[in-house]
Amino acid sequence: MPNPQRTLAGTTVGAIGLGAMPLSIEHRPDESRAVATVHAALDAGVTLIDTADSYHWHAGEEGHNERLVARALAGYGGDTSGVLIATKGGRGRPGDGSWTVTGTPEHLKRAARASAGRLGVDAIGLYQLHKPDPDVPWAESVGALRELLDAGTIRAAGISNVTTGQIREAYGILGDGLVSVQNQYSPAVRDSEPQLRLCTELGLAFLPWSPLGGISRSSLDGPSGPASAGTAFHRVAAAHGISPQRVALAWLLARSPAVIPLPGASRPASITDSAAAVGLELTEAELTELGAPLPSRTG
């Protein structure tokens, strides 16, 4: 039986997290369904929720997703003391659909304090630098995380959308304060295989964002980005009588004990299905079949 739990930031979390972004960006659900989705995740054993100050739709909504997650947790009838909220800073959304990057130490420290306030916590459990800023030396941005750790504003630090060189440099600055790397990684996008291997070597958690790429459309995909069909993931899913999304997440979990996928969801049924991937044990033959690249799409 696969291990349903993983280690992150010195604590034990469910092996599948919730990517909360779809609850706040374009085409988001109404608040009642969004809250129900978070509650369904908790009911299914999810104890890691990933958010960011830039997860919002319109201008002037900074922190929409953080406030939503905080309200959902406050309204949950069960125990939430074991839930780890991971948020991010360093990106922005002007409201026109674009994304900006700001990695100055001043911005990151101010953003972290604002995020803590929106989440209603004295210290953020896991604070992640959302993306390297090409206009700011990497060591300066990471140094802000070091200052936030030393000040007690955050309990652990993570980095996102990074190279292996940036991981090693951040590890040299943060030491044990660095606990995670969040990069895009999925059946269709496997460019971060070197980063995954390095995280496994260093004992860092690897948090794939958009982990269902090639199986389901990402929240960031436009209408021209259909999911694949007829892949090995679909064949294995049919043999088990389950969704290909669940197979994809089980495949990710089998890649390394460092992996904690963060599937997005905007409906309770979606995260309930995703969380069930922790109970799926794939055979060696299935893992070999799933390891082949997805067929490319044309047209």
XYZ file of C-alpha atoms in Angstrom:
299
model
C 0.000 0.000 0.000
C 1.476 3.415 -0.906
C 2.349 5.789 1.926
C -0.515 8.312 2.179
C 1.711 10.892 3.890
C 4.855 12.871 3.162
C 7.154 15.156 5.156
C 7.258 18.909 4.578
C 8.493 21.789 6.708
C 9.180 19.466 9.628
C 5.656 18.113 9.698
C 3.651 15.284 8.161
C 1.164 16.176 5.434
C -1.098 14.226 3.128
C 0.755 13.086 0.011
C -1.662 15.061 -2.200
C -2.090 18.795 -1.625
C -4.680 21.258 -2.916
C -3.689 23.933 -5.414
C -6.188 26.652 -4.490
C -5.519 28.982 -7.437
C -8.617 27.977 -9.511
C -10.829 29.168 -6.656
C -9.820 32.805 -7.236
C -8.668 33.430 -10.804
C -10.578 33.719 -14.079
C -13.823 31.708 -14.239
C -13.661 31.036 -10.514
C -16.609 29.396 -8.759
C -18.869 31.293 -6.398
C -17.725 31.461 -2.795
C -20.006 28.719 -1.511
C -18.621 26.207 -4.007
C -15.074 27.403 -3.405
C -15.429 26.898 0.343
C -17.068 23.513 -0.228
C -14.051 22.520 -2.337
C -11.631 23.358 0.471
C -13.802 21.488 2.968
C -13.954 18.455 0.655
C -10.153 18.496 0.472
C -9.901 18.465 4.260
C -12.498 15.699 4.486
C -10.393 13.639 2.041
C -7.239 13.932 4.144
C -5.562 16.858 2.365
C -3.484 18.825 4.878
C -1.405 21.005 2.523
C -3.122 23.944 0.806
C -1.110 26.032 -1.634
C -2.043 29.652 -2.281
C -0.377 32.969 -3.225
C -1.002 36.674 -2.862
C -1.265 36.943 -6.664
C -4.054 34.379 -7.047
C -6.881 36.709 -7.995
C -8.757 37.825 -11.093
C -9.368 41.569 -11.060
C -7.189 44.553 -10.242
C -7.253 45.482 -6.566
C -7.961 41.923 -5.384
C -4.486 41.054 -4.092
C -4.743 38.271 -1.534
C -8.194 37.107 -2.670
C -7.200 33.453 -2.508
C -5.427 33.775 0.844
C -8.488 35.376 2.422
C -10.732 32.728 0.867
C -8.613 29.881 2.238
C -8.561 31.514 5.673
C -12.357 31.859 5.690
C -12.810 28.260 4.545
C -10.572 26.967 7.330
C -12.327 29.122 9.924
C -15.689 27.741 8.839
C -14.652 24.088 8.814
C -16.287 22.014 11.510
C -13.305 19.726 12.123
C -9.772 20.076 13.462
C -7.509 22.177 11.218
C -4.484 22.335 13.533
C -2.574 19.928 11.285
C -3.187 21.887 8.077
C -0.134 23.537 6.508
C -0.856 26.653 4.463
C 1.826 27.408 1.883
C 1.683 30.805 0.237
C 3.909 32.663 -2.203
C 5.109 36.175 -2.925
C 6.942 37.883 -5.755
C 4.336 37.927 -8.507
C 1.482 40.285 -9.270
C -1.615 40.531 -11.486
C -2.562 43.962 -12.813
C -6.032 42.706 -13.729
C -5.575 42.427 -17.497
C -4.687 38.727 -17.445
C -0.943 39.284 -17.298
C 1.508 38.336 -14.554
C 4.367 40.462 -13.218
C 7.485 39.522 -11.240
C 8.954 41.572 -8.376
C 11.740 39.933 -6.379
C 13.253 42.844 -4.486
C 13.902 42.122 -0.800
C 11.742 45.067 0.231
C 8.769 43.803 -1.751
C 9.107 40.208 -0.549
C 9.339 41.174 3.119
C 6.366 43.508 2.832
C 4.383 40.882 0.919
C 5.086 38.182 3.500
C 3.857 40.361 6.334
C 0.695 41.176 4.378
C 0.103 37.492 3.616
C 0.444 36.575 7.290
C -2.191 39.158 8.117
C -4.625 37.871 5.504
C -4.103 34.279 6.645
C -4.569 35.315 10.273
C -1.336 33.715 11.481
C 1.590 34.937 13.547
C 4.016 33.079 11.285
C 3.471 31.588 7.804
C 4.022 27.829 7.803
C 5.682 27.794 4.356
C 6.504 30.922 2.368
C 7.679 30.486 -1.213
C 9.443 32.855 -3.589
C 7.056 32.608 -6.534
C 9.494 33.164 -9.405
C 13.036 34.498 -9.875
C 13.113 38.145 -10.902
C 15.588 38.589 -13.791
C 16.225 42.168 -12.659
C 17.195 41.225 -9.082
C 20.224 39.102 -8.111
C 18.957 35.702 -6.965
C 20.978 35.864 -3.757
C 19.251 39.123 -2.808
C 15.764 37.692 -3.258
C 16.664 34.539 -1.335
C 18.324 36.689 1.302
C 14.917 38.236 1.999
C 13.632 34.749 2.840
C 16.571 34.357 5.219
C 15.596 37.614 6.938
C 11.965 36.521 7.176
C 13.041 33.231 8.759
C 15.300 34.998 11.244
C 12.521 37.450 12.138
C 10.015 34.644 12.730
C 7.634 35.947 10.066
C 7.836 32.589 8.296
C 8.609 29.131 9.681
C 10.006 27.589 6.497
C 10.984 28.761 3.021
C 10.422 27.425 -0.466
C 11.335 28.477 -3.998
C 9.415 28.061 -7.234
C 10.073 27.971 -10.976
C 13.802 27.467 -10.473
C 16.837 25.781 -12.022
C 19.126 23.303 -10.280
C 21.732 26.059 -9.927
C 19.222 28.311 -8.189
C 18.243 25.473 -5.858
C 21.860 24.915 -4.850
C 22.471 28.637 -4.327
C 19.307 29.009 -2.238
C 20.231 25.938 -0.202
C 23.611 27.501 0.538
C 21.918 30.670 1.838
C 18.971 29.134 3.686
C 20.308 25.747 4.820
C 17.657 23.800 6.690
C 15.297 26.767 6.318
C 14.768 25.737 2.692
C 12.280 22.874 2.623
C 10.644 22.818 -0.812
C 10.807 23.486 -4.528
C 7.650 24.084 -6.583
C 8.085 23.653 -10.339
C 5.798 22.633 -13.168
C 5.937 18.860 -13.605
C 3.376 16.512 -15.102
C 2.875 13.678 -17.588
C 3.215 16.236 -20.404
C 5.885 18.532 -18.895
C 8.911 16.711 -17.499
C 11.595 19.374 -17.922
C 12.119 19.560 -14.151
C 13.382 15.993 -13.824
C 16.877 17.288 -12.814
C 15.321 19.505 -10.145
C 13.310 16.557 -8.837
C 16.456 14.425 -8.583
C 18.293 17.219 -6.764
C 15.415 17.728 -4.303
C 15.413 14.002 -3.554
C 19.172 14.149 -2.973
C 18.963 17.201 -0.685
C 15.892 16.035 1.246
C 13.666 18.831 -0.076
C 10.004 18.366 -0.906
C 9.202 18.704 -4.615
C 5.757 20.214 -5.214
C 4.606 19.827 -8.833
C 2.269 22.586 -9.956
C -0.149 21.866 -12.797
C 0.537 18.150 -12.153
C -2.212 16.967 -14.498
C -0.755 18.573 -17.624
C -1.550 16.416 -20.637
C -4.411 14.758 -18.766
C -6.488 17.791 -17.765
C -6.308 21.405 -18.816
C -4.546 23.733 -16.411
C -6.399 26.746 -15.030
C -3.869 28.822 -16.963
C -4.630 27.152 -20.302
C -6.713 28.942 -22.859
C -9.597 27.338 -24.723
C -7.116 26.025 -27.293
C -5.429 23.701 -24.800
C -7.418 20.451 -24.790
C -6.281 17.509 -22.728
C -4.834 14.409 -24.363
C -6.918 11.289 -24.880
C -6.039 7.662 -25.428
C -2.723 7.840 -23.571
C -1.205 5.179 -21.345
C -2.759 7.044 -18.414
C -6.206 6.564 -19.932
C -5.537 2.876 -20.619
C -4.338 2.187 -17.069
C -7.274 4.162 -15.682
C -9.751 2.106 -17.695
C -8.194 -1.110 -16.386
C -8.653 0.107 -12.794
C -12.047 1.676 -13.384
C -10.857 5.103 -12.186
C -10.027 8.500 -13.667
C -6.806 9.128 -15.641
C -6.221 12.115 -13.332
C -5.956 9.774 -10.364
C -3.502 7.581 -12.269
C -1.388 10.628 -13.157
C -1.130 11.665 -9.510
C -0.244 8.127 -8.395
C 2.457 8.076 -11.081
C 3.864 11.334 -9.732
C 3.902 9.970 -6.176
C 5.835 6.945 -7.410
C 8.531 9.138 -8.962
C 10.102 9.997 -5.608
C 9.216 10.157 -1.898
C 9.953 13.886 -2.215
C 6.938 14.493 -4.479
C 3.764 16.129 -3.142
C 1.547 17.038 -6.115
C -0.665 20.125 -5.953
C -3.654 19.479 -8.227
C -5.962 22.428 -8.634
C -9.687 22.067 -8.099
C -12.775 24.226 -8.336
C -15.308 21.512 -7.432
C -15.476 19.219 -4.381
C -15.635 16.110 -6.580
C -12.353 16.970 -8.305
C -10.221 17.192 -5.165
C -11.965 14.164 -3.643
C -10.936 12.125 -6.697
C -7.410 13.537 -6.665
C -6.894 12.783 -2.981
C -7.818 9.141 -3.608
C -4.587 8.758 -5.619
C -2.746 8.047 -2.367
C -4.437 4.643 -2.271
C -3.523 3.594 -5.824
C -0.547 1.258 -6.119
C 0.718 0.981 -9.676
C 2.573 -2.131 -10.846
C 6.090 -1.972 -12.258
C 4.684 -2.767 -15.688
C 2.208 0.103 -15.401
C 4.917 2.508 -14.240
C 7.061 1.517 -17.208
C 4.165 2.107 -19.590
C 3.351 5.466 -17.992
C 6.984 6.565 -18.123
C 6.924 6.891 -21.909
C 6.440 10.436 -23.219
C 2.899 11.426 -24.086
C 2.154 11.430 -27.816
C 2.368 14.908 -29.270
C -0.827 16.558 -30.456
C -1.167 18.073 -33.897
C -3.712 20.395 -35.405
